[in-house]
CSV table of C-alpha atoms in Angstrom, one decimal:
chain,number,residue,atom,x,y,z
A,583,MET,CA,25.0,-26.8,21.2
A,584,ARG,CA,28.1,-28.5,22.4
A,585,VAL,CA,31.1,-26.2,22.5
A,586,ALA,CA,34.5,-27.7,22.9
A,587,ARG,CA,36.8,-26.0,25.4
A,588,VAL,CA,40.5,-25.4,25.1
A,589,ILE,CA,42.3,-25.4,28.4
A,590,PRO,CA,46.0,-24.5,28.9
A,591,CYS,CA,47.6,-26.1,31.9
A,592,LEU,CA,50.1,-24.3,34.0
A,593,ASP,CA,52.4,-26.0,36.5
A,594,VAL,CA,53.0,-23.9,39.6
A,595,THR,CA,55.2,-24.3,42.6
A,596,GLU,CA,55.1,-22.0,45.6
A,597,GLY,CA,52.9,-19.6,43.7
A,598,ARG,CA,55.0,-19.3,40.6
A,599,VAL,CA,54.6,-20.8,37.1
A,600,VAL,CA,57.4,-23.1,36.2
A,601,LYS,CA,58.3,-24.7,32.8
A,602,GLY,CA,58.9,-22.6,29.8
A,603,THR,CA,56.5,-19.9,29.0
A,604,ASN,CA,57.7,-18.0,26.0
A,605,PHE,CA,55.2,-15.3,25.7
A,606,VAL,CA,56.7,-12.2,24.2
A,607,GLY,CA,56.6,-9.1,26.3
A,608,LEU,CA,55.9,-10.6,29.6
A,609,ARG,CA,57.2,-8.6,32.5
A,610,ASP,CA,57.7,-11.8,34.5
A,611,ALA,CA,57.3,-15.2,32.8
A,612,GLY,CA,56.6,-16.8,36.2
A,613,ASP,CA,53.7,-14.6,37.2
A,614,PRO,CA,50.5,-16.7,37.1
A,615,VAL,CA,48.3,-13.6,36.8
A,616,GLU,CA,50.1,-12.3,33.8
A,617,LEU,CA,50.1,-15.6,32.1
A,618,ALA,CA,46.5,-16.3,32.9
A,619,ALA,CA,45.5,-12.9,31.4
A,620,ARG,CA,47.4,-13.6,28.2
A,621,TYR,CA,45.7,-17.0,27.8
A,622,ASP,CA,42.4,-15.3,28.4
A,623,LEU,CA,43.1,-12.7,25.7
A,624,GLU,CA,44.0,-15.5,23.3
A,625,GLY,CA,40.6,-17.1,23.9
A,626,ALA,CA,41.4,-19.8,26.4
A,627,ASP,CA,38.1,-21.1,27.8
A,628,GLU,CA,39.4,-22.2,31.2
A,629,LEU,CA,42.7,-22.7,32.9
A,630,VAL,CA,44.1,-25.4,35.1
A,631,PHE,CA,46.8,-24.7,37.6
A,632,LEU,CA,48.6,-27.8,38.7
A,633,ASP,CA,50.4,-27.3,42.0
A,634,ILE,CA,53.6,-29.3,42.0
A,635,THR,CA,54.9,-27.9,45.3
A,636,ALA,CA,56.7,-30.8,46.9
A,637,SER,CA,56.0,-29.9,50.5
A,638,SER,CA,52.5,-29.2,51.8
A,639,ASP,CA,54.1,-26.7,54.2
A,640,ASN,CA,54.5,-24.3,51.3
A,641,ARG,CA,50.9,-24.4,50.1
A,642,ASP,CA,50.0,-21.1,51.6
A,643,THR,CA,51.8,-19.4,48.7
A,644,THR,CA,49.5,-21.3,46.3
A,645,VAL,CA,46.4,-20.1,48.2
A,646,ASP,CA,47.8,-16.5,47.8
A,647,MET,CA,48.3,-17.2,44.1
A,648,VAL,CA,44.8,-18.4,43.7
A,649,HIS,CA,43.6,-15.2,45.4
A,650,HIS,CA,45.5,-13.0,43.0
A,651,VAL,CA,44.4,-14.9,39.9
A,652,ALA,CA,40.8,-14.7,41.0
A,653,ASP,CA,41.1,-11.0,41.6
A,654,GLN,CA,42.3,-10.2,38.1
A,655,VAL,CA,41.3,-13.0,35.7
A,656,TYR,CA,37.7,-13.5,34.8
A,657,ILE,CA,37.6,-17.0,33.2
A,658,PRO,CA,37.0,-20.2,35.2
A,659,PHE,CA,40.0,-21.9,36.6
A,660,THR,CA,40.7,-25.2,38.4
A,661,VAL,CA,43.4,-25.9,40.9
A,662,GLY,CA,44.8,-29.4,41.3
A,663,GLY,CA,47.8,-31.0,42.9
A,664,GLY,CA,48.0,-31.7,46.6
A,665,ILE,CA,44.3,-31.5,47.3
A,666,ARG,CA,44.1,-34.2,50.0
A,667,THR,CA,41.3,-33.1,52.3
A,668,LEU,CA,38.1,-31.3,52.3
A,669,GLU,CA,39.9,-28.4,54.1
A,670,ASP,CA,42.5,-28.2,51.2
A,671,ALA,CA,39.6,-27.9,48.7
A,672,ARG,CA,37.8,-25.4,50.9
A,673,ARG,CA,40.9,-23.2,51.0
A,674,MET,CA,41.3,-23.2,47.3
A,675,LEU,CA,37.6,-22.6,46.5
A,676,ARG,CA,37.3,-19.8,49.1
A,677,ALA,CA,40.4,-18.2,47.7
A,678,GLY,CA,38.6,-18.0,44.4
A,679,ALA,CA,39.2,-21.2,42.4
A,680,ASP,CA,36.1,-22.3,40.6
A,681,LYS,CA,37.0,-26.0,40.7
A,682,VAL,CA,39.5,-28.3,42.5
A,683,SER,CA,40.9,-31.4,40.9
A,684,VAL,CA,41.5,-34.4,43.1
A,685,ASN,CA,43.6,-37.4,42.1
A,686,THR,CA,45.7,-39.6,44.5
A,687,ALA,CA,43.7,-38.7,47.6
A,688,ALA,CA,40.5,-39.6,45.9
A,689,VAL,CA,41.8,-43.0,44.9
A,690,GLU,CA,43.0,-43.6,48.4
A,691,ARG,CA,39.7,-42.3,50.0
A,692,PRO,CA,36.9,-41.9,47.4
A,693,GLU,CA,34.7,-40.3,50.1
A,694,LEU,CA,36.7,-37.1,49.5
A,695,ILE,CA,34.8,-36.6,46.3
A,696,GLU,CA,31.5,-36.8,48.1
A,697,GLU,CA,32.6,-34.5,50.9
A,698,ILE,CA,33.7,-31.7,48.5
A,699,ALA,CA,30.6,-32.2,46.3
A,700,ALA,CA,28.3,-32.1,49.3
A,701,GLU,CA,29.7,-28.8,50.5
A,702,PHE,CA,30.3,-27.0,47.2
A,703,GLY,CA,28.4,-28.8,44.5
A,704,VAL,CA,29.4,-31.4,41.9
A,705,GLN,CA,30.3,-28.7,39.4
A,706,CYS,CA,33.4,-27.8,41.4
A,707,VAL,CA,34.8,-31.3,41.7
A,708,VAL,CA,37.1,-32.5,38.9
A,709,CYS,CA,38.5,-36.0,39.3
A,710,ALA,CA,41.9,-36.3,37.6
A,711,ILE,CA,42.7,-39.8,36.4
A,712,ASP,CA,46.2,-40.8,35.3
A,713,ALA,CA,45.8,-44.0,33.3
A,714,LYS,CA,48.2,-46.4,31.6
A,715,ARG,CA,47.4,-49.2,29.2
A,716,VAL,CA,47.6,-52.7,30.5
A,717,SER,CA,47.1,-56.0,28.8
A,718,VAL,CA,46.1,-59.4,30.2
A,719,ALA,CA,49.5,-60.7,29.0
A,720,ASP,CA,51.3,-58.2,31.3
A,721,ARG,CA,49.0,-58.5,34.2
A,722,PRO,CA,47.1,-61.7,34.5
A,723,TRP,CA,44.8,-60.3,37.2
A,724,THR,CA,43.1,-57.9,34.7
A,725,PRO,CA,39.8,-59.1,33.3
A,726,GLY,CA,40.8,-57.8,29.9
A,727,ASP,CA,42.9,-55.3,28.1
A,728,GLY,CA,42.4,-51.8,29.4
A,729,TRP,CA,43.9,-49.0,31.4
A,730,GLU,CA,45.2,-49.0,35.0
A,731,VAL,CA,45.0,-46.0,37.3
A,732,TYR,CA,48.3,-44.6,38.5
A,733,VAL,CA,48.8,-42.2,41.4
A,734,HIS,CA,51.5,-40.0,43.0
A,735,GLY,CA,52.1,-38.1,39.7
A,736,GLY,CA,52.0,-41.3,37.6
A,737,ARG,CA,54.6,-43.1,39.6
A,738,THR,CA,52.5,-45.7,41.4
A,739,PRO,CA,50.3,-48.3,39.8
A,740,THR,CA,47.2,-49.1,41.8
A,741,GLY,CA,45.7,-52.2,40.1
A,742,ILE,CA,42.5,-50.2,39.7
A,743,ASP,CA,40.7,-50.2,36.3
A,744,ALA,CA,40.5,-46.6,35.0
A,745,VAL,CA,37.1,-46.9,33.3
A,746,GLY,CA,35.6,-48.4,36.4
A,747,TRP,CA,37.2,-45.8,38.6
A,748,ALA,CA,35.8,-43.0,36.3
A,749,ALA,CA,32.3,-44.4,36.7
A,750,GLU,CA,32.7,-44.6,40.5
A,751,ALA,CA,34.1,-41.1,40.7
A,752,VAL,CA,31.1,-39.7,38.9
A,753,ARG,CA,28.7,-41.8,41.0
A,754,ARG,CA,30.3,-40.2,44.1
A,755,GLY,CA,29.9,-36.7,42.8
A,756,ALA,CA,32.7,-35.7,40.4
A,757,GLY,CA,31.2,-33.2,37.9
A,758,GLU,CA,34.0,-33.5,35.4
A,759,LEU,CA,36.9,-35.9,34.7
A,760,LEU,CA,40.4,-34.9,33.6
A,761,VAL,CA,41.8,-38.0,31.9
A,762,THR,CA,45.5,-38.2,31.3
A,763,SER,CA,47.2,-41.0,29.3
A,764,MET,CA,50.4,-41.9,31.0
A,765,ASP,CA,51.5,-43.7,27.8
A,766,ARG,CA,51.2,-40.5,25.7
A,767,ASP,CA,52.1,-37.8,28.3
A,768,GLY,CA,55.2,-36.1,27.0
A,769,THR,CA,55.4,-38.1,23.8
A,770,ARG,CA,53.7,-35.5,21.5
A,771,ALA,CA,52.0,-38.5,19.7
A,772,GLY,CA,48.5,-37.3,20.4
A,773,PHE,CA,45.9,-38.2,23.0
A,774,ASP,CA,45.0,-41.8,23.7
A,775,VAL,CA,41.6,-41.3,22.1
A,776,GLU,CA,40.6,-44.9,22.8
A,777,LEU,CA,41.0,-44.1,26.5
A,778,THR,CA,38.8,-41.0,26.5
A,779,ARG,CA,36.3,-42.8,24.3
A,780,ALA,CA,36.1,-45.7,26.7
A,781,ILE,CA,35.4,-43.3,29.5
A,782,THR,CA,32.9,-41.1,27.7
A,783,ASP,CA,31.0,-44.2,26.9
A,784,VAL,CA,30.3,-44.9,30.6
A,785,VAL,CA,29.7,-41.5,32.1
A,786,ASN,CA,27.6,-38.5,31.3
A,787,VAL,CA,29.8,-35.7,32.7
A,788,PRO,CA,32.2,-33.6,30.7
A,789,ILE,CA,35.6,-35.2,30.0
A,790,ILE,CA,38.8,-33.3,29.5
A,791,ALA,CA,41.4,-35.1,27.4
A,792,SER,CA,45.0,-34.7,28.4
A,793,GLY,CA,48.5,-36.1,27.7
A,794,GLY,CA,50.4,-36.3,24.4
A,795,VAL,CA,49.4,-33.2,22.5
A,796,GLY,CA,52.1,-32.5,19.8
A,797,SER,CA,50.0,-30.7,17.2
A,798,LEU,CA,46.8,-28.8,16.9
A,799,GLN,CA,45.3,-31.6,14.9
A,800,HIS,CA,45.7,-33.7,18.0
A,801,LEU,CA,43.4,-31.3,19.9
A,802,ALA,CA,40.7,-31.7,17.2
A,803,ASP,CA,41.2,-35.5,17.3
A,804,GLY,CA,40.5,-35.5,21.1
A,805,ILE,CA,37.1,-34.1,20.5
A,806,THR,CA,36.1,-35.9,17.3
A,807,ASP,CA,37.7,-39.3,17.8
A,808,GLY,CA,38.0,-39.3,21.6
A,809,GLY,CA,34.6,-37.8,22.3
A,810,ALA,CA,36.1,-35.4,24.9
A,811,ASP,CA,34.3,-32.2,25.7
A,812,ALA,CA,37.5,-30.2,26.4
A,813,VAL,CA,41.2,-30.6,25.6
A,814,LEU,CA,44.1,-29.7,27.9
A,815,ALA,CA,47.6,-28.9,26.7
A,816,ALA,CA,50.7,-27.4,28.3
A,817,SER,CA,53.9,-27.4,26.2
A,818,ILE,CA,52.5,-26.4,22.8
A,819,PHE,CA,51.1,-23.3,24.3
A,820,HIS,CA,53.8,-22.5,26.8
A,821,PHE,CA,56.6,-22.6,24.2
A,822,ARG,CA,54.5,-20.5,21.8
A,823,GLU,CA,54.6,-23.2,19.1
A,824,HIS,CA,50.9,-22.3,18.8
A,825,THR,CA,48.4,-19.9,20.3
A,826,VAL,CA,45.0,-20.9,21.7
A,827,ALA,CA,43.5,-18.9,18.8
A,828,GLU,CA,45.3,-21.1,16.3
A,829,ALA,CA,44.2,-24.2,18.1
A,830,LYS,CA,40.6,-23.0,17.8
A,831,ALA,CA,40.9,-22.2,14.1
A,832,VAL,CA,42.1,-25.8,13.5
A,833,MET,CA,39.3,-27.3,15.6
A,834,ALA,CA,36.7,-25.1,13.8
A,835,ARG,CA,38.0,-26.3,10.4
A,836,ALA,CA,37.5,-29.9,11.7
A,837,GLY,CA,33.9,-29.1,12.2
A,838,ILE,CA,34.1,-28.6,15.9
A,839,THR,CA,32.1,-25.8,17.5
A,840,VAL,CA,34.4,-23.5,19.6
A,841,ARG,CA,33.9,-20.1,21.2
A,842,PRO,CA,35.5,-17.8,18.5
A,843,PRO,CA,38.8,-16.4,19.8
A,844,SER,CA,37.7,-13.0,18.5
A,845,SER,CA,35.0,-12.9,21.2
A,846,ALA,CA,37.9,-12.8,23.8
A,847,ASP,CA,38.9,-9.5,22.3
A,848,PHE,CA,35.5,-8.1,23.0
A,849,GLY,CA,35.5,-4.8,24.7
A,850,GLY,CA,39.2,-4.1,24.9
A,851,THR,CA,42.5,-4.7,23.3
A,852,GLY,CA,44.8,-5.5,26.2
A,853,PRO,CA,44.8,-8.1,28.9
A,854,ILE,CA,42.4,-7.5,31.7
A,855,ALA,CA,45.0,-7.7,34.4
B,1148,MET,CA,30.3,10.5,39.6
B,1149,THR,CA,30.4,8.6,42.8
B,1150,ARG,CA,30.6,4.9,42.6
B,1151,PRO,CA,27.2,3.3,43.2
B,1152,LEU,CA,27.0,1.1,46.2
B,1153,VAL,CA,26.3,-2.5,45.2
B,1154,ALA,CA,25.5,-5.0,47.9
B,1155,VAL,CA,26.5,-8.6,47.0
B,1156,LEU,CA,24.6,-10.8,49.4
B,1157,ASP,CA,27.0,-12.9,51.4
B,1158,TYR,CA,25.4,-16.0,52.8
B,1159,GLY,CA,28.6,-18.1,53.2
B,1160,ILE,CA,28.5,-20.1,50.0
B,1161,GLY,CA,31.5,-20.8,47.7
B,1162,ASN,CA,33.2,-18.2,45.6
B,1163,LEU,CA,31.6,-14.7,45.8
B,1164,HIS,CA,35.0,-13.0,45.4
B,1165,SER,CA,35.0,-12.9,41.6
B,1166,ALA,CA,31.5,-11.3,41.4
B,1167,GLN,CA,32.5,-8.6,43.9
B,1168,LYS,CA,35.8,-7.9,42.1
B,1169,ALA,CA,34.2,-7.8,38.7
B,1170,LEU,CA,31.6,-5.3,39.9
B,1171,GLU,CA,34.3,-3.1,41.2
B,1172,ARG,CA,36.0,-3.2,37.9
B,1173,GLY,CA,32.7,-2.1,36.4
B,1174,GLY,CA,32.9,1.0,38.6
B,1175,ALA,CA,30.9,-0.1,41.7
B,1176,ASP,CA,31.6,0.2,45.4
B,1177,ALA,CA,30.8,-3.5,45.7
B,1178,ARG,CA,30.4,-5.0,49.2
B,1179,LEU,CA,30.0,-8.6,50.2
B,1180,THR,CA,27.5,-8.1,53.0
B,1181,ALA,CA,24.8,-9.6,55.1
B,1182,ASP,CA,24.1,-6.3,56.8
B,1183,HIS,CA,20.4,-5.4,56.4
B,1184,GLY,CA,21.0,-1.7,56.6
B,1185,LEU,CA,23.6,-1.7,54.0
B,1186,ILE,CA,21.4,-3.9,51.7
B,1187,ALA,CA,18.5,-1.5,52.2
B,1188,ASP,CA,20.7,1.5,51.4
B,1189,ALA,CA,22.5,0.1,48.4
B,1190,ASP,CA,21.9,1.4,44.9
B,1191,GLY,CA,21.8,-2.1,43.6
B,1192,VAL,CA,21.7,-5.6,44.9
B,1193,VAL,CA,23.3,-8.8,43.6
B,1194,LEU,CA,22.3,-12.3,44.6
B,1195,PRO,CA,25.0,-14.8,43.5
B,1196,GLY,CA,24.8,-18.5,44.0
B,1197,VAL,CA,26.6,-21.8,43.3
B,1198,GLY,CA,25.8,-25.4,44.3
B,1199,ALA,CA,22.4,-26.8,45.0
B,1200,PHE,CA,19.2,-24.9,45.2
B,1201,GLY,CA,18.0,-26.3,48.5
B,1202,ALA,CA,21.4,-25.8,50.2
B,1203,CYS,CA,21.6,-22.2,48.9
B,1204,MET,CA,18.1,-21.4,50.1
B,1205,ASP,CA,18.9,-22.9,53.5
B,1206,ALA,CA,22.1,-20.8,53.7
B,1207,LEU,CA,20.3,-17.7,52.7
B,1208,ARG,CA,17.7,-18.2,55.4
B,1209,ARG,CA,20.3,-19.1,58.0
B,1210,CYS,CA,22.0,-15.8,57.3
B,1211,GLY,CA,18.7,-13.9,57.7
B,1212,LEU,CA,18.8,-12.7,54.1
B,1213,GLU,CA,15.6,-14.2,52.6
B,1214,GLN,CA,13.4,-11.2,53.5
B,1215,PRO,CA,16.1,-8.5,52.6
B,1216,ALA,CA,16.5,-10.2,49.2
B,1217,VAL,CA,12.8,-10.2,48.6
B,1218,ASP,CA,12.5,-6.6,49.8
B,1219,ALA,CA,15.4,-5.5,47.6
B,1220,ALA,CA,13.8,-7.1,44.5
B,1221,ALA,CA,10.5,-5.4,45.4
B,1222,SER,CA,12.1,-2.0,46.0
B,1223,GLY,CA,12.5,-1.0,42.4
B,1224,ARG,CA,16.2,-0.8,42.7
B,1225,PRO,CA,18.4,-2.7,40.2
B,1226,PHE,CA,18.6,-6.3,41.3
B,1227,LEU,CA,20.8,-9.0,39.6
B,1228,GLY,CA,20.5,-12.7,40.2
B,1229,ILE,CA,23.4,-14.9,39.1
B,1230,CYS,CA,23.2,-18.7,38.5
B,1231,VAL,CA,21.7,-20.4,41.5
B,1232,GLY,CA,21.0,-16.8,42.7
B,1233,MET,CA,18.8,-16.5,39.6
B,1234,GLN,CA,17.2,-19.9,40.3
B,1235,MET,CA,16.4,-18.9,43.9
B,1236,LEU,CA,14.3,-16.0,42.6
B,1237,PHE,CA,11.9,-18.5,41.1
B,1238,THR,CA,9.0,-20.1,43.0
B,1239,ALA,CA,10.6,-23.5,43.4
B,1240,SER,CA,13.1,-26.0,41.8
B,1241,ASP,CA,12.8,-29.6,40.6
B,1242,GLU,CA,16.3,-30.0,42.2
B,1243,ASP,CA,14.9,-29.8,45.7
B,1244,PRO,CA,11.1,-30.0,45.5
B,1245,ASP,CA,10.7,-29.4,49.2
B,1246,ALA,CA,12.6,-26.2,49.2
B,1247,GLN,CA,10.7,-23.0,48.6
B,1248,GLY,CA,12.3,-20.3,46.4
B,1249,LEU,CA,11.9,-16.5,46.9
B,1250,GLY,CA,9.0,-16.3,44.5
B,1251,VAL,CA,10.1,-13.1,42.9
B,1252,ILE,CA,9.8,-14.6,39.5
B,1253,PRO,CA,6.7,-16.8,39.3
B,1254,GLY,CA,7.8,-20.1,37.7
B,1255,GLN,CA,9.7,-23.3,38.1
B,1256,VAL,CA,13.3,-24.3,37.8
B,1257,MET,CA,13.5,-27.5,35.8
B,1258,TRP,CA,16.2,-30.0,34.9
B,1259,ILE,CA,17.8,-29.6,31.5
B,1260,PRO,CA,15.9,-32.2,29.3
B,1261,PRO,CA,17.8,-35.5,28.8
B,1262,GLY,CA,20.2,-35.7,25.9
B,1263,PRO,CA,23.3,-33.6,26.3
B,1264,LYS,CA,25.8,-34.0,29.2
B,1265,ILE,CA,24.8,-32.6,32.5
B,1266,PRO,CA,25.9,-30.2,33.8
B,1267,GLN,CA,26.3,-27.9,30.8
B,1268,MET,CA,29.8,-26.8,31.6
B,1269,GLN,CA,31.0,-24.6,28.8
B,1270,TRP,CA,30.8,-21.3,27.0
B,1271,ASN,CA,27.7,-20.8,24.9
B,1272,VAL,CA,26.3,-18.1,22.7
B,1273,LEU,CA,23.2,-16.2,23.7
B,1274,ARG,CA,20.2,-15.5,21.5
B,1275,LEU,CA,18.9,-12.2,22.7
B,1276,THR,CA,15.1,-12.1,22.9
B,1277,LYS,CA,15.3,-8.6,24.5
B,1278,PRO,CA,18.2,-7.2,22.6
B,1279,ASP,CA,17.4,-3.6,23.7
B,1280,ASP,CA,17.7,-4.4,27.4
B,1281,PRO,CA,20.2,-2.0,28.9
B,1282,MET,CA,22.0,-5.0,30.4
B,1283,PHE,CA,23.0,-6.1,26.9
B,1284,ALA,CA,24.2,-2.7,25.7
B,1285,GLY,CA,27.4,-2.9,23.7
B,1286,LEU,CA,27.5,-6.7,23.8
B,1287,GLY,CA,26.8,-7.3,20.1
B,1288,ASP,CA,24.2,-9.7,18.7
B,1289,GLU,CA,25.8,-12.9,19.8
B,1290,PRO,CA,27.7,-12.6,23.1
B,1291,TRP,CA,29.4,-15.7,24.6
B,1292,PHE,CA,29.1,-16.5,28.3
B,1293,TYR,CA,30.2,-19.3,30.6
B,1294,PHE,CA,27.6,-21.7,31.9
B,1295,VAL,CA,27.7,-24.3,34.7
B,1296,HIS,CA,24.2,-25.6,35.4
B,1297,SER,CA,22.0,-28.7,35.4
B,1298,LEU,CA,18.6,-26.8,35.6
B,1299,HIS,CA,17.1,-23.8,34.0
B,1300,GLY,CA,14.3,-21.4,34.9
B,1301,VAL,CA,10.9,-21.7,33.2
B,1302,PRO,CA,8.8,-18.6,34.1
B,1303,ASP,CA,5.0,-18.7,34.1
B,1304,ASP,CA,5.2,-15.5,32.0
B,1305,ALA,CA,7.3,-16.5,28.9
B,1306,PRO,CA,7.8,-12.9,27.7
B,1307,ILE,CA,10.1,-12.1,30.6
B,1308,VAL,CA,12.8,-14.3,29.0
B,1309,ALA,CA,15.5,-11.9,27.9
B,1310,ALA,CA,17.9,-14.5,26.3
B,1311,THR,CA,18.0,-18.2,25.4
B,1312,VAL,CA,20.8,-20.6,24.7
B,1313,GLU,CA,20.9,-23.9,22.7
B,1314,TYR,CA,21.9,-27.0,24.6
B,1315,GLY,CA,20.1,-30.0,23.3
B,1316,THR,CA,17.0,-27.9,23.4
B,1317,THR,CA,16.4,-24.2,23.9
B,1318,LEU,CA,17.1,-23.2,27.5
B,1319,ASN,CA,16.3,-19.9,29.1
B,1320,ALA,CA,19.4,-18.0,30.0
B,1321,ALA,CA,18.3,-14.5,31.2
B,1322,PHE,CA,15.2,-12.9,32.5
B,1323,ARG,CA,13.9,-9.3,32.9
B,1324,LEU,CA,11.1,-8.6,35.3
B,1325,ASP,CA,10.9,-4.8,35.9
B,1326,ASN,CA,14.0,-3.9,38.0
B,1327,VAL,CA,15.0,-7.5,38.4
B,1328,PHE,CA,17.5,-9.0,35.9
B,1329,ALA,CA,18.6,-12.6,36.3
B,1330,VAL,CA,21.1,-14.7,34.4
B,1331,GLN,CA,21.8,-18.5,34.4
B,1332,PHE,CA,25.4,-17.9,33.2
B,1333,HIS,CA,28.3,-16.5,35.1
B,1334,PRO,CA,29.2,-13.0,33.9
B,1335,GLU,CA,32.0,-12.9,36.6
B,1336,LYS,CA,33.6,-15.8,34.7
B,1337,SER,CA,32.9,-14.7,31.2
B,1338,SER,CA,35.9,-12.5,30.4
B,1339,ARG,CA,35.2,-9.3,28.6
B,1340,PRO,CA,31.5,-9.8,27.7
B,1341,GLY,CA,30.9,-10.7,31.4
B,1342,LEU,CA,32.7,-7.6,32.7
B,1343,ALA,CA,30.8,-5.5,30.2
B,1344,LEU,CA,27.4,-6.9,31.4
B,1345,LEU,CA,28.3,-6.3,35.0
B,1346,ALA,CA,29.5,-2.7,34.1
B,1347,ASN,CA,26.1,-2.2,32.5
B,1348,PHE,CA,24.5,-3.2,35.7
B,1349,VAL,CA,26.7,-0.8,37.7
B,1350,GLY,CA,25.8,1.9,35.2
B,1351,ILE,CA,22.1,1.3,35.7
B,1352,CYS,CA,22.6,1.4,39.5
B,1353,ALA,CA,24.4,4.7,39.1
B,1354,ARG,CA,21.6,6.2,37.0
B,1355,SER,CA,18.8,5.0,39.2
B,1356,GLY,CA,20.6,6.0,42.4
B,1357,PRO,CA,19.2,8.5,44.9
B,1358,THR,CA,20.9,11.5,43.4
B,1359,ASP,CA,19.6,10.8,40.0
B,1360,VAL,CA,16.1,10.2,41.3
B,1361,ALA,CA,16.1,13.7,42.9
B,1362,ASN,CA,17.2,15.3,39.6
B,1363,ARG,CA,14.5,13.5,37.7
B,1364,GLU,CA,11.9,14.9,40.1
B,1365,VAL,CA,13.3,18.4,39.6
B,1366,THR,CA,13.3,18.2,35.8
B,1367,ALA,CA,9.9,16.4,35.5
C-alpha cells in the first residue's frame, strides 16, 4: 500500500521559525519545537526545516534547534539549507535529524551525495532540486523543452537538465528527491505536475512535490497527476488557511491513501512537547 | 516504582538520540551505552540501527557489542530490535551476503520484492498477527507506524511474525521470539503509537526486573 505523506515546511534562521505561523494559542510562534508538535498533532507525516541563515557562522544555533526538536517531537524530520559538506550533514544527523537535504553543494560537487549516503545510508539523503521550465526557443543549447536546475535559492541557472540531474542524484545515492518548481513557487497556482511526473518516470525513489500550493486540491493533484509520493507546503499551513487534517481529508476524498489524522490523536489529546 | 534501566546499544551509528529520549518518555532510565557491565545489569536492552546491514554489523563488532547483544537476547530479559537492529538479529541479509548477522532469529533478511518504490519511506498500517502481544497493548487494531527500509526479515519459523504490512506484497513488520521483540518500523519516529509501543516495552522491563522476579518467587 502506497501512503501519501503531507509535509509542512518551516523556514528557520538562527534556530527560530520565520514567516507567518498563525497557530492559535502558541506561547511563541517562532519556537520550532512548539510548531513541530502542533503539526504532529494535526497529523503531519514528516517535517522539513529549511535553514535560511545567511551566514554559516551562525549555524550552531540551527544544530541546537535540531537537538531540541529531536528531543521532543517524534516524527521524522529533514533539515536542509546550507548543507555543503559531509561534516555539515554529520552535525545535523548526529543532532537528531533523520534526513538532510542537499541542493547547491550537490550540484557543484555531486560526490557529496555519495559521501553522505556511504556514511549514513541512502535513506537519509534527500536531493532538493529547484527547476524552471526552459524551451528550445529561449535556450538554443537545450536538446528539447524541459526544466533547468537552479541553485543558490533559485537565483542562479546552471544549464543542467533537471530530469537528468534527478537520475544522476539517485544513481549517486539520494534516497528521496524534493522537487520544487521555480515557475510555480509562490504563485499558488498548483504544483508543476508535469515536472514531478517527468522525474517519477525516470527514478524509483520517493518524490516530494513542492512549489505552488494554493489549495488543498493542489495537494491531491500532486499525488494523482504528478505521481509524487509526498507533498510539501508552507504558507497554506502556516497561515492557518488549512490544517494538515483538512488536507488529508481532501486527499482521501480524491481516492488517495493517507494516514488518518485521527491516528495522530492516539494516546493523548495534547501536543507531545 | 523505580525506572527500569534500559540499555540502548551505542555503536556509533546515526541517530540513537530519538530512541533513548522516547524510552525515557515511556518511563525508562534509558542509557546510550557500550559498557558491558551496564548492558548485563540492565532490565531491558534495545538494539537500534539505521543504514546498511553490513556497515552496522561491522560497527557493532568494532565496538565489541556483538557478544553482549547475543548474550542479552539469550538472557531472557526484554530485548527490542529496531529497523536494522531488527535485521541484525537475523542469520544473514541479502543486502550484504558476506556479512553474518547475530543469528538470534533464524532466518534471512530479503529485499522487498520488485514493484513499489524502494525504500518504503512512509507511514503504514500494521496487521497484527499477534494482537495479544503485550507490546501491542492499547494500540488498537490498526496502528500506524513510520517505515524506512528496503529489506524485510523472513524467519525460518513463520509463526514468530507478530505483525505484517502491505507494500506491493505482504512484508513482515514485527517478530516475537520469547523475550525478543523486533520491529522493522521506527517506533521512535511514529508519534503517539510509537511512544505507546516503547512505553509498553518499558513496562515489560519494569515487570520482569529483578525486584519483581524476587516477588514472584516468594508468591509462587
